[in-house]
Amino acid sequence: MNTQLALRILGRIMDWDDDRAYDEFRRLRLMASLKYDGYRDFEAGVRFIESLAAWLQQFKPNERSTAYEFVTDRLVYIGPGEMEKLVAQFYTNWVRPELVRAVAEELQIRPYLVNADADALDRIAHLRRRTLFLGLSDGARVDYLRHQNVGLISNEQVVGSAQLDSEKWQDLLGSLRKDTDDPDARFVAVYLVDDFVATGTTFFRIDSDTGAPKGKLVKFAKSVRKAVSDLERQIFEEDYRVNVHHYAGTAAAISGLGARIQDSAALLTELGISSLPRLTYGIKLPESLPMSASNPEDQDFLELANRYYDPVLETSHTKVGGTDDMKLGYGGCALPLVLDHNTPNNSLPLLWAETNGADGDAPENSVPAMRPLFRRRQRHT
């Protein structure tokens, strides 16, 4: 759809007079060009303004101003520029300081003296080569991570998955031993990297029914254990360090995930992770980010989220988040958040859900079809 046509349609949908339409069109063009048009999961030929016009039409005329004000005043969008900066800062802000700390401790010197010590710099390079970087999803941007650290991190240290087969583990170990000229070399650390965490239950949780640990951390540990059994050799040193880095995390995830891991030290040891994983975050999103019924400015839109909801979104996976429904998103997070490459399922479904709805035996029992503003690519079913 032509942008000018979409704007005219939008003006009619919102019933704006000429002056209001002029002001809003200027603002929308700016928002679209600077941020929202870059969203990767718009359908072919669709951009933000066209998507906004279609999205607003699912609401009654007297509800549209509430929906529109949510987009202009409450929505948070992390674009490719912001995400790339977080990826670019990862090594400098989180990996190198840990290498410096480890070498300074080994040599018993002050950390600020490391850069002036040739032996210390050699040890940093050696430790760095014995460190793996594994992406937990495509959002980890491991290709960009490699590009930003050419000459520091080799291709043989970076993999776009944390669940590797035994053959891949053997390849990684073989490359390490060749590069270090040490037939017995093992990895001393691993970084598990992902783009975003809102609850942390997908990464690590305790199953409420069985008491067993679940999540990506457990799958990583089991992958290592299977490879050790298949290859009949150790891949990591016994006291290796697991580092977990998310480019962005909510306040709830940062506190909740840390507590769950702290409380599960014995279970992790059984899985082969003897020291507690170190958790780091490129940016910590503010506690005020989630929508809240106690905030008068959020109440009207939350009522829309409750009214325009299709239970078809509920699956066995969504139940893991600890809520009975998905009206506020996975885990009841109620986030007004969009990432440039996908919209988290922790965000309000009214932003991303696309359903067919269903007719009921009476109008009040009908289920509305949900139209997405930022269409989500499902990772979990």
GROMACS .gro file of C-alpha atoms in nm:
model
  381
    1MET     CA    1   0.000   0.000   0.000
    2ASN     CA    2   0.120   0.352  -0.084
    3THR     CA    3   0.226   0.541   0.231
    4GLN     CA    4   0.025   0.850   0.138
    5LEU     CA    5  -0.286   0.637   0.092
    6ALA     CA    6  -0.221   0.464   0.423
    7LEU     CA    7  -0.195   0.801   0.598
    8ARG     CA    8  -0.524   0.919   0.447
    9ILE     CA    9  -0.694   0.598   0.556
   10LEU     CA   10  -0.542   0.639   0.902
   11GLY     CA   11  -0.676   0.995   0.923
   12ARG     CA   12  -1.027   0.869   0.847
   13ILE     CA   13  -0.997   0.580   1.093
   14MET     CA   14  -0.896   0.820   1.370
   15ASP     CA   15  -1.142   1.092   1.260
   16TRP     CA   16  -0.874   1.362   1.269
   17ASP     CA   17  -0.934   1.711   1.142
   18ASP     CA   18  -0.682   1.858   0.897
   19ASP     CA   19  -0.464   2.026   1.160
   20ARG     CA   20  -0.444   1.716   1.380
   21ALA     CA   21  -0.382   1.495   1.077
   22TYR     CA   22  -0.095   1.718   0.963
   23ASP     CA   23   0.074   1.701   1.305
   24GLU     CA   24   0.025   1.328   1.346
   25PHE     CA   25   0.141   1.247   0.992
   26ARG     CA   26   0.468   1.430   1.052
   27ARG     CA   27   0.524   1.238   1.374
   28LEU     CA   28   0.433   0.903   1.217
   29ARG     CA   29   0.663   0.955   0.920
   30LEU     CA   30   0.949   1.031   1.158
   31MET     CA   31   0.876   0.728   1.378
   32ALA     CA   32   0.847   0.503   1.074
   33SER     CA   33   1.166   0.619   0.904
   34LEU     CA   34   1.383   0.623   1.216
   35LYS     CA   35   1.266   0.298   1.368
   36TYR     CA   36   0.956   0.099   1.288
   37ASP     CA   37   0.989   0.048   0.912
   38GLY     CA   38   1.298  -0.160   0.985
   39TYR     CA   39   1.100  -0.429   1.165
   40ARG     CA   40   1.202  -0.756   1.001
   41ASP     CA   41   0.876  -0.949   1.025
   42PHE     CA   42   0.637  -0.719   0.844
   43GLU     CA   43   0.479  -0.904   0.555
   44ALA     CA   44   0.603  -0.827   0.204
   45GLY     CA   45   0.497  -0.482   0.090
   46VAL     CA   46   0.386  -0.374   0.438
   47ARG     CA   47   0.552  -0.111   0.654
   48PHE     CA   48   0.466   0.047   0.986
   49ILE     CA   49   0.201   0.299   0.880
   50GLU     CA   50   0.010   0.041   0.675
   51SER     CA   51   0.031  -0.205   0.963
   52LEU     CA   52  -0.087   0.061   1.211
   53ALA     CA   53  -0.390   0.147   0.997
   54ALA     CA   54  -0.491  -0.220   0.972
   55TRP     CA   55  -0.428  -0.281   1.343
   56LEU     CA   56  -0.642   0.011   1.461
   57GLN     CA   57  -0.943  -0.107   1.261
   58GLN     CA   58  -0.996  -0.406   1.491
   59PHE     CA   59  -1.102  -0.165   1.767
   60LYS     CA   60  -1.426   0.025   1.804
   61PRO     CA   61  -1.406   0.395   1.705
   62ASN     CA   62  -1.415   0.510   2.070
   63GLU     CA   63  -1.126   0.272   2.157
   64ARG     CA   64  -0.886   0.374   1.883
   65SER     CA   65  -0.743   0.678   2.057
   66THR     CA   66  -0.641   0.456   2.351
   67ALA     CA   67  -0.465   0.214   2.116
   68TYR     CA   68  -0.298   0.494   1.922
   69GLU     CA   69  -0.173   0.668   2.237
   70PHE     CA   70  -0.023   0.341   2.355
   71VAL     CA   71   0.184   0.325   2.036
   72THR     CA   72   0.299   0.687   2.050
   73ASP     CA   73   0.355   0.716   2.427
   74ARG     CA   74   0.424   0.372   2.578
   75LEU     CA   75   0.575   0.146   2.313
   76VAL     CA   76   0.949   0.071   2.345
   77TYR     CA   77   1.134  -0.041   2.032
   78ILE     CA   78   1.492  -0.170   2.035
   79GLY     CA   79   1.614  -0.123   1.681
   80PRO     CA   80   1.910  -0.272   1.492
   81GLY     CA   81   2.136   0.021   1.581
   82GLU     CA   82   2.081  -0.024   1.955
   83MET     CA   83   2.113  -0.401   1.936
   84GLU     CA   84   2.432  -0.385   1.733
   85LYS     CA   85   2.586  -0.151   1.992
   86LEU     CA   86   2.499  -0.402   2.265
   87VAL     CA   87   2.662  -0.681   2.062
   88ALA     CA   88   2.968  -0.466   1.988
   89GLN     CA   89   3.013  -0.383   2.359
   90PHE     CA   90   2.986  -0.745   2.470
   91TYR     CA   91   3.354  -0.837   2.442
   92THR     CA   92   3.491  -0.505   2.567
   93ASN     CA   93   3.256  -0.466   2.863
   94TRP     CA   94   3.206  -0.825   2.975
   95VAL     CA   95   3.455  -1.073   2.827
   96ARG     CA   96   3.788  -0.888   2.842
   97PRO     CA   97   3.742  -0.764   3.202
   98GLU     CA   98   3.682  -1.124   3.310
   99LEU     CA   99   3.996  -1.237   3.126
  100VAL     CA  100   4.196  -0.959   3.291
  101ARG     CA  101   4.058  -1.051   3.634
  102ALA     CA  102   4.146  -1.419   3.587
  103VAL     CA  103   4.503  -1.347   3.469
  104ALA     CA  104   4.564  -1.088   3.740
  105GLU     CA  105   4.450  -1.339   4.001
  106GLU     CA  106   4.670  -1.612   3.853
  107LEU     CA  107   4.980  -1.388   3.844
  108GLN     CA  108   4.890  -1.214   4.170
  109ILE     CA  109   4.919  -0.866   4.022
  110ARG     CA  110   4.685  -0.568   4.013
  111PRO     CA  111   4.440  -0.578   3.720
  112TYR     CA  112   4.558  -0.239   3.592
  113LEU     CA  113   4.910  -0.382   3.551
  114VAL     CA  114   4.801  -0.657   3.313
  115ASN     CA  115   4.826  -0.443   2.998
  116ALA     CA  116   5.186  -0.354   3.083
  117ASP     CA  117   5.294  -0.715   3.135
  118ALA     CA  118   5.387  -0.914   2.824
  119ASP     CA  119   5.342  -1.248   3.000
  120ALA     CA  120   4.998  -1.142   3.123
  121LEU     CA  121   4.892  -1.042   2.770
  122ASP     CA  122   5.006  -1.379   2.638
  123ARG     CA  123   4.802  -1.551   2.907
  124ILE     CA  124   4.495  -1.343   2.815
  125ALA     CA  125   4.527  -1.454   2.452
  126HIS     CA  126   4.564  -1.816   2.565
  127LEU     CA  127   4.260  -1.800   2.793
  128ARG     CA  128   4.057  -1.625   2.524
  129ARG     CA  129   4.127  -1.905   2.276
  130ARG     CA  130   4.012  -2.156   2.535
  131THR     CA  131   3.676  -1.980   2.564
  132LEU     CA  132   3.367  -2.073   2.361
  133PHE     CA  133   3.081  -1.845   2.253
  134LEU     CA  134   2.750  -2.021   2.187
  135GLY     CA  135   2.435  -1.847   2.065
  136LEU     CA  136   2.106  -1.952   2.224
  137SER     CA  137   1.894  -1.819   1.935
  138ASP     CA  138   1.929  -1.625   1.610
  139GLY     CA  139   1.892  -1.310   1.824
  140ALA     CA  140   2.241  -1.371   1.964
  141ARG     CA  141   2.382  -1.221   1.641
  142VAL     CA  142   2.687  -1.447   1.648
  143ASP     CA  143   2.777  -1.344   1.293
  144TYR     CA  144   2.800  -0.978   1.401
  145LEU     CA  145   2.983  -1.082   1.718
  146ARG     CA  146   3.248  -1.253   1.506
  147HIS     CA  147   3.272  -0.953   1.273
  148GLN     CA  148   3.321  -0.710   1.560
  149ASN     CA  149   3.602  -0.917   1.712
  150VAL     CA  150   3.809  -1.023   1.413
  151GLY     CA  151   4.158  -1.104   1.532
  152LEU     CA  152   4.040  -1.167   1.887
  153ILE     CA  153   3.782  -1.444   1.851
  154SER     CA  154   3.821  -1.709   1.580
  155ASN     CA  155   3.543  -1.872   1.381
  156GLU     CA  156   3.621  -2.199   1.558
  157GLN     CA  157   3.514  -2.046   1.891
  158VAL     CA  158   3.171  -1.917   1.789
  159VAL     CA  159   2.869  -2.140   1.721
  160GLY     CA  160   2.507  -2.039   1.667
  161SER     CA  161   2.368  -2.309   1.897
  162ALA     CA  162   2.428  -2.443   2.246
  163GLN     CA  163   2.299  -2.793   2.163
  164LEU     CA  164   2.578  -2.949   1.962
  165ASP     CA  165   2.622  -3.306   1.848
  166SER     CA  166   2.930  -3.502   1.945
  167GLU     CA  167   3.092  -3.453   1.604
  168LYS     CA  168   3.074  -3.074   1.641
  169TRP     CA  169   3.219  -3.089   1.992
  170GLN     CA  170   3.505  -3.301   1.855
  171ASP     CA  171   3.569  -3.044   1.579
  172LEU     CA  172   3.580  -2.758   1.833
  173LEU     CA  173   3.815  -2.947   2.060
  174GLY     CA  174   4.037  -3.050   1.768
  175SER     CA  175   4.066  -2.689   1.647
  176LEU     CA  176   4.156  -2.574   1.999
  177ARG     CA  177   4.434  -2.831   2.031
  178LYS     CA  178   4.570  -2.745   1.689
  179ASP     CA  179   4.569  -2.369   1.753
  180THR     CA  180   4.730  -2.401   2.097
  181ASP     CA  181   4.969  -2.677   1.989
  182ASP     CA  182   4.858  -2.868   2.297
  183PRO     CA  183   4.719  -3.222   2.246
  184ASP     CA  184   4.554  -3.213   2.589
  185ALA     CA  185   4.400  -2.865   2.576
  186ARG     CA  186   4.044  -2.819   2.702
  187PHE     CA  187   3.810  -2.526   2.718
  188VAL     CA  188   3.808  -2.327   3.042
  189ALA     CA  189   3.500  -2.110   2.986
  190VAL     CA  190   3.187  -2.075   2.776
  191TYR     CA  191   2.958  -1.781   2.709
  192LEU     CA  192   2.594  -1.862   2.639
  193VAL     CA  193   2.462  -1.557   2.456
  194ASP     CA  194   2.108  -1.444   2.372
  195ASP     CA  195   1.930  -1.126   2.279
  196PHE     CA  196   1.664  -1.083   2.547
  197VAL     CA  197   1.528  -1.233   2.867
  198ALA     CA  198   1.199  -1.138   3.032
  199THR     CA  199   1.131  -1.420   3.280
  200GLY     CA  200   1.426  -1.654   3.233
  201THR     CA  201   1.209  -1.966   3.254
  202THR     CA  202   1.300  -2.070   2.900
  203PHE     CA  203   1.665  -2.050   2.998
  204PHE     CA  204   1.639  -2.221   3.337
  205ARG     CA  205   1.356  -2.339   3.560
  206ILE     CA  206   1.257  -2.621   3.790
  207ASP     CA  207   0.965  -2.829   3.663
  208SER     CA  208   0.677  -2.786   3.906
  209ASP     CA  209   0.559  -3.145   3.859
  210THR     CA  210   0.884  -3.342   3.858
  211GLY     CA  211   1.128  -3.110   4.035
  212ALA     CA  212   1.372  -3.163   3.747
  213PRO     CA  213   1.571  -2.875   3.598
  214LYS     CA  214   1.462  -2.760   3.251
  215GLY     CA  215   1.563  -2.503   2.993
  216LYS     CA  216   1.843  -2.408   2.757
  217LEU     CA  217   2.110  -2.425   3.028
  218VAL     CA  218   2.016  -2.785   3.103
  219LYS     CA  219   2.013  -2.876   2.733
  220PHE     CA  220   2.363  -2.730   2.698
  221ALA     CA  221   2.491  -2.929   2.996
  222LYS     CA  222   2.336  -3.251   2.864
  223SER     CA  223   2.488  -3.189   2.521
  224VAL     CA  224   2.832  -3.163   2.681
  225ARG     CA  225   2.777  -3.472   2.895
  226LYS     CA  226   2.666  -3.680   2.596
  227ALA     CA  227   2.966  -3.570   2.391
  228VAL     CA  228   3.203  -3.659   2.676
  229SER     CA  229   3.046  -4.004   2.690
  230ASP     CA  230   3.055  -4.054   2.312
  231LEU     CA  231   3.407  -3.921   2.262
  232GLU     CA  232   3.548  -4.069   2.584
  233ARG     CA  233   3.735  -3.746   2.653
  234GLN     CA  234   3.673  -3.429   2.848
  235ILE     CA  235   3.586  -3.111   2.657
  236PHE     CA  236   3.604  -2.862   2.944
  237GLU     CA  237   3.829  -2.836   3.244
  238GLU     CA  238   3.664  -2.970   3.558
  239ASP     CA  239   3.620  -2.623   3.709
  240TYR     CA  240   3.521  -2.449   3.384
  241ARG     CA  241   3.317  -2.130   3.403
  242VAL     CA  242   2.972  -2.087   3.248
  243ASN     CA  243   2.893  -1.723   3.165
  244VAL     CA  244   2.543  -1.627   3.055
  245HIS     CA  245   2.501  -1.296   2.873
  246HIS     CA  246   2.178  -1.138   2.750
  247TYR     CA  247   2.199  -0.817   2.553
  248ALA     CA  248   1.885  -0.693   2.732
  249GLY     CA  249   1.694  -0.814   3.037
  250THR     CA  250   1.396  -0.707   3.243
  251ALA     CA  251   1.426  -0.629   3.612
  252ALA     CA  252   1.203  -0.929   3.691
  253ALA     CA  253   1.423  -1.169   3.493
  254ILE     CA  254   1.745  -1.039   3.641
  255SER     CA  255   1.627  -1.099   3.998
  256GLY     CA  256   1.425  -1.415   3.929
  257LEU     CA  257   1.677  -1.600   3.715
  258GLY     CA  258   1.961  -1.523   3.952
  259ALA     CA  259   1.762  -1.655   4.248
  260ARG     CA  260   1.662  -1.977   4.067
  261ILE     CA  261   2.020  -2.054   3.970
  262GLN     CA  262   2.146  -1.969   4.319
  263ASP     CA  263   1.893  -2.209   4.470
  264SER     CA  264   1.984  -2.486   4.224
  265ALA     CA  265   2.358  -2.514   4.280
  266ALA     CA  266   2.340  -2.883   4.373
  267LEU     CA  267   2.130  -2.971   4.068
  268LEU     CA  268   2.370  -2.786   3.839
  269THR     CA  269   2.667  -2.965   3.992
  270GLU     CA  270   2.500  -3.296   3.906
  271LEU     CA  271   2.477  -3.173   3.547
  272GLY     CA  272   2.849  -3.100   3.539
  273ILE     CA  273   2.838  -2.725   3.610
  274SER     CA  274   3.036  -2.709   3.932
  275SER     CA  275   3.046  -2.332   3.980
  276LEU     CA  276   2.741  -2.107   3.964
  277PRO     CA  277   2.696  -1.948   3.620
  278ARG     CA  278   2.785  -1.581   3.599
  279LEU     CA  279   2.492  -1.375   3.468
  280THR     CA  280   2.549  -1.047   3.286
  281TYR     CA  281   2.327  -0.808   3.088
  282GLY     CA  282   2.413  -0.548   2.826
  283ILE     CA  283   2.123  -0.330   2.936
  284LYS     CA  284   1.886  -0.366   3.229
  285LEU     CA  285   1.538  -0.248   3.137
  286PRO     CA  286   1.366  -0.033   3.402
  287GLU     CA  287   1.124  -0.174   3.657
  288SER     CA  288   0.863   0.073   3.531
  289LEU     CA  289   0.861  -0.081   3.180
  290PRO     CA  290   0.577  -0.337   3.222
  291MET     CA  291   0.219  -0.217   3.188
  292SER     CA  292   0.042  -0.212   3.523
  293ALA     CA  293  -0.322  -0.194   3.624
  294SER     CA  294  -0.212   0.024   3.918
  295ASN     CA  295  -0.092   0.289   3.673
  296PRO     CA  296  -0.392   0.501   3.566
  297GLU     CA  297  -0.225   0.573   3.231
  298ASP     CA  298  -0.210   0.199   3.152
  299GLN     CA  299  -0.559   0.096   3.260
  300ASP     CA  300  -0.749   0.172   2.939
  301PHE     CA  301  -0.511  -0.019   2.715
  302LEU     CA  302  -0.500  -0.314   2.953
  303GLU     CA  303  -0.878  -0.328   2.928
  304LEU     CA  304  -0.839  -0.355   2.551
  305ALA     CA  305  -0.584  -0.633   2.600
  306ASN     CA  306  -0.840  -0.820   2.808
  307ARG     CA  307  -1.128  -0.755   2.568
  308TYR     CA  308  -0.947  -0.836   2.243
  309TYR     CA  309  -0.802  -1.173   2.335
  310ASP     CA  310  -0.818  -1.514   2.173
  311PRO     CA  311  -0.753  -1.814   2.405
  312VAL     CA  312  -0.608  -2.006   2.109
  313LEU     CA  313  -0.276  -1.847   2.208
  314GLU     CA  314  -0.261  -2.071   2.513
  315THR     CA  315  -0.041  -2.380   2.472
  316SER     CA  316   0.151  -2.621   2.689
  317HIS     CA  317   0.452  -2.392   2.652
  318THR     CA  318   0.269  -2.078   2.769
  319LYS     CA  319   0.159  -2.261   3.085
  320VAL     CA  320   0.526  -2.289   3.184
  321GLY     CA  321   0.525  -1.913   3.238
  322GLY     CA  322   0.304  -1.961   3.543
  323THR     CA  323  -0.013  -1.787   3.424
  324ASP     CA  324  -0.352  -1.926   3.328
  325ASP     CA  325  -0.379  -1.719   3.009
  326MET     CA  326  -0.177  -1.504   2.771
  327LYS     CA  327  -0.366  -1.176   2.803
  328LEU     CA  328  -0.054  -1.002   2.933
  329GLY     CA  329   0.191  -1.217   2.739
  330TYR     CA  330   0.410  -1.507   2.847
  331GLY     CA  331   0.466  -1.505   3.223
  332GLY     CA  332   0.219  -1.217   3.262
  333CYS     CA  333   0.503  -0.977   3.183
  334ALA     CA  334   0.279  -0.714   3.014
  335LEU     CA  335   0.569  -0.566   2.822
  336PRO     CA  336   0.515  -0.287   2.566
  337LEU     CA  337   0.834  -0.400   2.392
  338VAL     CA  338   0.933  -0.479   2.033
  339LEU     CA  339   1.275  -0.596   1.912
  340ASP     CA  340   1.366  -0.517   1.553
  341HIS     CA  341   1.395  -0.885   1.453
  342ASN     CA  342   1.094  -1.018   1.644
  343THR     CA  343   0.841  -0.928   1.912
  344PRO     CA  344   0.890  -1.122   2.239
  345ASN     CA  345   0.597  -1.336   2.347
  346ASN     CA  346   0.635  -1.166   2.686
  347SER     CA  347   0.497  -0.852   2.523
  348LEU     CA  348   0.125  -0.788   2.521
  349PRO     CA  349  -0.031  -1.020   2.259
  350LEU     CA  350  -0.240  -0.732   2.132
  351LEU     CA  351   0.086  -0.612   1.976
  352TRP     CA  352   0.186  -0.933   1.797
  353ALA     CA  353  -0.089  -1.197   1.790
  354GLU     CA  354  -0.263  -1.304   1.470
  355THR     CA  355  -0.568  -1.530   1.512
  356ASN     CA  356  -0.890  -1.611   1.329
  357GLY     CA  357  -1.127  -1.572   1.625
  358ALA     CA  358  -1.448  -1.771   1.657
  359ASP     CA  359  -1.820  -1.705   1.653
  360GLY     CA  360  -2.009  -1.785   1.973
  361ASP     CA  361  -2.368  -1.885   2.036
  362ALA     CA  362  -2.425  -1.519   2.124
  363PRO     CA  363  -2.233  -1.201   2.031
  364GLU     CA  364  -2.094  -1.167   2.383
  365ASN     CA  365  -1.947  -1.519   2.358
  366SER     CA  366  -1.764  -1.460   2.031
  367VAL     CA  367  -1.384  -1.461   2.031
  368PRO     CA  368  -1.231  -1.167   1.843
  369ALA     CA  369  -0.983  -1.219   1.563
  370MET     CA  370  -0.655  -1.056   1.665
  371ARG     CA  371  -0.458  -0.844   1.418
  372PRO     CA  372  -0.088  -0.780   1.482
  373LEU     CA  373   0.083  -0.444   1.474
  374PHE     CA  374   0.425  -0.611   1.482
  375ARG     CA  375   0.371  -0.965   1.359
  376ARG     CA  376   0.559  -1.221   1.567
  377ARG     CA  377   0.754  -1.516   1.432
  378GLN     CA  378   0.673  -1.799   1.671
  379ARG     CA  379   0.967  -1.981   1.831
  380HIS     CA  380   0.765  -2.189   2.077
  381THR     CA  381   0.442  -2.384   2.031
   0.00000   0.00000   0.00000
